PDB file of C-alpha atoms and ligand atoms in Angstrom:
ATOM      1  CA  UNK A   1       8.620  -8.199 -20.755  1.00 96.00           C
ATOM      2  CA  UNK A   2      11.467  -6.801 -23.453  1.00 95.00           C
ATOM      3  CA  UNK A   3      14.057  -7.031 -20.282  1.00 96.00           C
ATOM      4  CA  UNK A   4      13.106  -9.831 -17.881  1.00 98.00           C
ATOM      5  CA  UNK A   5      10.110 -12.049 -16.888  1.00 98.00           C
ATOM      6  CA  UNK A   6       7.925 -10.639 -14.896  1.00 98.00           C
ATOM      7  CA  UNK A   7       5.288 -12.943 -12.799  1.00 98.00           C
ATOM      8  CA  UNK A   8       2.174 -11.828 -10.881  1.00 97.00           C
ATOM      9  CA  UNK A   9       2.616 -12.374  -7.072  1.00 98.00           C
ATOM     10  CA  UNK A  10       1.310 -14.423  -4.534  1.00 98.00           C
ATOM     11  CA  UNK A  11      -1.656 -12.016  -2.941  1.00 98.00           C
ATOM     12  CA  UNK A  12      -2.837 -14.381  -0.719  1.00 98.00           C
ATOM     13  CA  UNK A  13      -2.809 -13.734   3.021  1.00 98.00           C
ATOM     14  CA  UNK A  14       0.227 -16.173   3.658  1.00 98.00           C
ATOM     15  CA  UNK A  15       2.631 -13.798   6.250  1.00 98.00           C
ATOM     16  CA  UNK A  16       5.741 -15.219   4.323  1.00 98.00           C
ATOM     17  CA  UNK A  17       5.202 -15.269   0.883  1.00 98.00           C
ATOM     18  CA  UNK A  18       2.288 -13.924   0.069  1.00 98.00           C
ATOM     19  CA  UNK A  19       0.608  -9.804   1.237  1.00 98.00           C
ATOM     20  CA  UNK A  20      -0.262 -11.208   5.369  1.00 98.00           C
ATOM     21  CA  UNK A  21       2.154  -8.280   6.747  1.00 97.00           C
ATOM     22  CA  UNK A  22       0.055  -6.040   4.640  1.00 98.00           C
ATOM     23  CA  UNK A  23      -3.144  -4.727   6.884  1.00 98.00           C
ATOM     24  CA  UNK A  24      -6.222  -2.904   5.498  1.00 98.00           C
ATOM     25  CA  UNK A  25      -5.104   0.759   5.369  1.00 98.00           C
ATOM     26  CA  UNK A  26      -1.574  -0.721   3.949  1.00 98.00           C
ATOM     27  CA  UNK A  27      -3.379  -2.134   1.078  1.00 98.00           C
ATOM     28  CA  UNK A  28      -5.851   0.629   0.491  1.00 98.00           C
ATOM     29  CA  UNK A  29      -2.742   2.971   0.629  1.00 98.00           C
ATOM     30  CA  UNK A  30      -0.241   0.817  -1.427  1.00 98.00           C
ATOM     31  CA  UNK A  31      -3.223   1.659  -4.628  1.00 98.00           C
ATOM     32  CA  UNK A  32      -4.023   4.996  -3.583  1.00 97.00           C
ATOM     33  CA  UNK A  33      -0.278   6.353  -3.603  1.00 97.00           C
ATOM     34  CA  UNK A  34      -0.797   5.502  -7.659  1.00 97.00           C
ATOM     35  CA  UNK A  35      -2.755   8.397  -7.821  1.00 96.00           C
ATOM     36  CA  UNK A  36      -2.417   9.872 -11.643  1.00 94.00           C
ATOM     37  CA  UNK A  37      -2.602  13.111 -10.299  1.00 94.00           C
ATOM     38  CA  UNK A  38       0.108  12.741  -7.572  1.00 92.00           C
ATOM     39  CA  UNK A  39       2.073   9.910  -9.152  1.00 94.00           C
ATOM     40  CA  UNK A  40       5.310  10.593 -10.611  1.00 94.00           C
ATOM     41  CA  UNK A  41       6.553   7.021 -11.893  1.00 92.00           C
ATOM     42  CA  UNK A  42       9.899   6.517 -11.856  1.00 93.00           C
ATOM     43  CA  UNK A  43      12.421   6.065 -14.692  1.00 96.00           C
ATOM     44  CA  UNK A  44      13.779   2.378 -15.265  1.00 96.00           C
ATOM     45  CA  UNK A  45      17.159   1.321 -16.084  1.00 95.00           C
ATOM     46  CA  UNK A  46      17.427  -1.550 -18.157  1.00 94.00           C
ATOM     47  CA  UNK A  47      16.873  -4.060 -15.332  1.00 96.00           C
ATOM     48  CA  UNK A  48      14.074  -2.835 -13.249  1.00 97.00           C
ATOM     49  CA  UNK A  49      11.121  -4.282 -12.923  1.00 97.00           C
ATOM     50  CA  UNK A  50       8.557  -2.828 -14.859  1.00 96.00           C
ATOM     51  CA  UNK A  51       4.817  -3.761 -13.817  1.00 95.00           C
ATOM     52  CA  UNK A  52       1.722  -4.834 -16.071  1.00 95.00           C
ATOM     53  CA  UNK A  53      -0.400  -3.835 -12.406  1.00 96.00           C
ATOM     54  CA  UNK A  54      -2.497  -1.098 -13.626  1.00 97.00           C
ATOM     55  CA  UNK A  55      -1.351   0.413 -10.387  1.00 98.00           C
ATOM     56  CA  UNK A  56      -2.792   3.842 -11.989  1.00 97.00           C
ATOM     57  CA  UNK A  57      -5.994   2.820 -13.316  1.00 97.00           C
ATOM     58  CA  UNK A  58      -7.161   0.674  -9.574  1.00 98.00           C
ATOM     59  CA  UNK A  59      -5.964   3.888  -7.649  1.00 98.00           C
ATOM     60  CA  UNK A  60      -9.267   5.269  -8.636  1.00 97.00           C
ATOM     61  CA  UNK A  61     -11.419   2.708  -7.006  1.00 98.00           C
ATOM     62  CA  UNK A  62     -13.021   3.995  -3.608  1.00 98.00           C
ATOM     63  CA  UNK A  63     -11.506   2.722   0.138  1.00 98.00           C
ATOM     64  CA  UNK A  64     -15.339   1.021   0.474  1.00 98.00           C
ATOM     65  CA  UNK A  65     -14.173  -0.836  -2.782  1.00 98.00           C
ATOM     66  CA  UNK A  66     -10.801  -1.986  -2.264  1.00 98.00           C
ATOM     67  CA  UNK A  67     -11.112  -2.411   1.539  1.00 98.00           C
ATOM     68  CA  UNK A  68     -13.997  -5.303  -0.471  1.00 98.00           C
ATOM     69  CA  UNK A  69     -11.250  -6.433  -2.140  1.00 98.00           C
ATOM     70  CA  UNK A  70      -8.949  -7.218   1.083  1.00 98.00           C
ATOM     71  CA  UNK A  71     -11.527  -8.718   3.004  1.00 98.00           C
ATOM     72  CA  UNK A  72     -12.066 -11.196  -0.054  1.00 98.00           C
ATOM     73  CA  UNK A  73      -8.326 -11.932  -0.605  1.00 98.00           C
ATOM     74  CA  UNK A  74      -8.419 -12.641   3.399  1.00 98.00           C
ATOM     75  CA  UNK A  75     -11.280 -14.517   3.188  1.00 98.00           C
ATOM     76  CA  UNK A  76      -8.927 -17.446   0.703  1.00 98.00           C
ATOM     77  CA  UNK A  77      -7.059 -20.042   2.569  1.00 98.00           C
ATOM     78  CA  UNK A  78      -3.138 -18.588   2.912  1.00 98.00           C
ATOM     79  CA  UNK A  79      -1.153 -20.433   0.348  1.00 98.00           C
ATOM     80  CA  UNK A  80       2.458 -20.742   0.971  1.00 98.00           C
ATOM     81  CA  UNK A  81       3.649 -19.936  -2.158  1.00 98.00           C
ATOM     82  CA  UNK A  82       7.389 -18.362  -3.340  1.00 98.00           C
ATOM     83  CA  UNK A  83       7.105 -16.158  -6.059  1.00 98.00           C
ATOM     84  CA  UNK A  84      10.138 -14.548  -7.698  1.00 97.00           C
ATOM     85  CA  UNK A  85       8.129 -11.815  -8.606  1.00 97.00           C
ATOM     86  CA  UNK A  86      11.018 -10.114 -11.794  1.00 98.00           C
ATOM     87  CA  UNK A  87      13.771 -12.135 -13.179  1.00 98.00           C
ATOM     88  CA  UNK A  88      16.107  -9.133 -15.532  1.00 97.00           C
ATOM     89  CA  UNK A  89      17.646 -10.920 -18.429  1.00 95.00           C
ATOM     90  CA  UNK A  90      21.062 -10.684 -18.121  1.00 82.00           C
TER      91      UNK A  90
HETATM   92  C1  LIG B   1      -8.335  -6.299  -8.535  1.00 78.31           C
HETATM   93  C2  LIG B   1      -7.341  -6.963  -9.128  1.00 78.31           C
HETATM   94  C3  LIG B   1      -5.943  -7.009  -8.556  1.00 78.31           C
HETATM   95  C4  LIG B   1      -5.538  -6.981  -7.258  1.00 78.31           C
HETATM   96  C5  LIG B   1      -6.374  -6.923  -5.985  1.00 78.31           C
HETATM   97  C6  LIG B   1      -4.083  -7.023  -7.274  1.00 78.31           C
HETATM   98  C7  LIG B   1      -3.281  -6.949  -6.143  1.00 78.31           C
HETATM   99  C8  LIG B   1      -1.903  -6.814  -6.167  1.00 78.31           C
HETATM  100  C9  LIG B   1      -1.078  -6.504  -5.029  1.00 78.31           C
HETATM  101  C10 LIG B   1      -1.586  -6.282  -3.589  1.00 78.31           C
HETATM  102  C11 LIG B   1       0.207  -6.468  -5.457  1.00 78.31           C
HETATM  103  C12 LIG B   1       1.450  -6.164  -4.600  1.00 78.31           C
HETATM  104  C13 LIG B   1       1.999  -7.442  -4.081  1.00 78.31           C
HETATM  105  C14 LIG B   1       3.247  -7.252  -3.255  1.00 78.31           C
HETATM  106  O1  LIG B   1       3.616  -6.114  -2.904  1.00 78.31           O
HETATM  107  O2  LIG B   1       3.883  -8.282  -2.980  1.00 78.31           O
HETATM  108  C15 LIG B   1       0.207  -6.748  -6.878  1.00 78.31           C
HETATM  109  C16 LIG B   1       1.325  -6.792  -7.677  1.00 78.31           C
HETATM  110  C17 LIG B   1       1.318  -7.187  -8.996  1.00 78.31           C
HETATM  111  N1  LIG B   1       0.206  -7.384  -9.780  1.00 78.31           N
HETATM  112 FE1  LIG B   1      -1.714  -7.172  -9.185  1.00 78.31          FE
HETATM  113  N2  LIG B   1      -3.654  -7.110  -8.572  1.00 78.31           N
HETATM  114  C18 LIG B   1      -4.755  -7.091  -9.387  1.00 78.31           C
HETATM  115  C19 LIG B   1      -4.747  -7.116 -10.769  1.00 78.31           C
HETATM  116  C20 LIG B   1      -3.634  -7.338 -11.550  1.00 78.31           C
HETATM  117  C21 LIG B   1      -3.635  -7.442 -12.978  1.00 78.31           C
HETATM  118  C22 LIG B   1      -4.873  -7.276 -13.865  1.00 78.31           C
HETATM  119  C23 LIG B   1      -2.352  -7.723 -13.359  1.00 78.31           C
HETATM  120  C24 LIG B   1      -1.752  -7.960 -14.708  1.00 78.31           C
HETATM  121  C25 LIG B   1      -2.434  -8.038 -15.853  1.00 78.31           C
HETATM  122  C26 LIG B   1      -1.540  -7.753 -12.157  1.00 78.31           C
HETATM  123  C27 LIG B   1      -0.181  -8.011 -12.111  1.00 78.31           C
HETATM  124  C28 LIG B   1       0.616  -7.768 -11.024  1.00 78.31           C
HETATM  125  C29 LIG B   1       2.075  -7.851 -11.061  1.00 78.31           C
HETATM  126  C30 LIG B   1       2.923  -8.248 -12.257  1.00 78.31           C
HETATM  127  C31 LIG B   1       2.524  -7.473  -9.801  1.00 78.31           C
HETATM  128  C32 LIG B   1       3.994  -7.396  -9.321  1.00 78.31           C
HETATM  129  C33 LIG B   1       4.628  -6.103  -9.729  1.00 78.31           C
HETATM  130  C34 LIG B   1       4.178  -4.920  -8.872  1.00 78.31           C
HETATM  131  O3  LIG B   1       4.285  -4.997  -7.636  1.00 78.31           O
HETATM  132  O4  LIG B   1       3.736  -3.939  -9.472  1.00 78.31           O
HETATM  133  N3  LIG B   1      -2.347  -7.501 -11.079  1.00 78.31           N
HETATM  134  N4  LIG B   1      -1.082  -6.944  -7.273  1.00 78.31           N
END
């Protein structure tokens, strides 16, 4: 990104490093709340971390849908995996 590096996360089930904390209704709620029509997204200084996620665009899928989606991810082995998910430039 123009300010940083910005790296996709680890979104496998590993409780440490990866989304295990996160249960079902977490995850179906964490897209939802991107909502177009509730959303208001914040404005970045220079050194936030902007996302590539089209947080906006997956809020639209259905709960049957992304609740699909968890049980896949949960269905991978758990990979133990540190990701530093936004590195600003200085
Ligand atoms: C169905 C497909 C996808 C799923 C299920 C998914 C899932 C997730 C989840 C659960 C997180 C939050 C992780 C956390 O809080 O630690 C996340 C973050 C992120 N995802 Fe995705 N993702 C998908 C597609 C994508 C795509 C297409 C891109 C980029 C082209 C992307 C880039 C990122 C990045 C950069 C982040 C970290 C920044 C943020 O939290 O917004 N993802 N993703």
């Amino acid at each position: 990104m123009p300010n940083g590096v910005l790296t996709s996360p680890n979104i496998t089930a590993d409780i440490e490093t990866g989304i295990g904390k996160m249960g079902r209704e977490d995850f179906i709620k964490r897209f939802k709340g991107y909502d177009p029509a509730a959303y208001n997204a914040p404005k970045l200084g220079r050194k936030d971390m902007p996302t590539i996620m089209p947080w906006t665009m997956y809020a639209g899928m259905e709960s049957k849908d992304l609740t699909a989606i968890y049980t896949y991810l949960h269905s991978l082995p758990a990979k133990k995996n540190v990701v530093v998910k936004w590195k600003p430039l200085q």
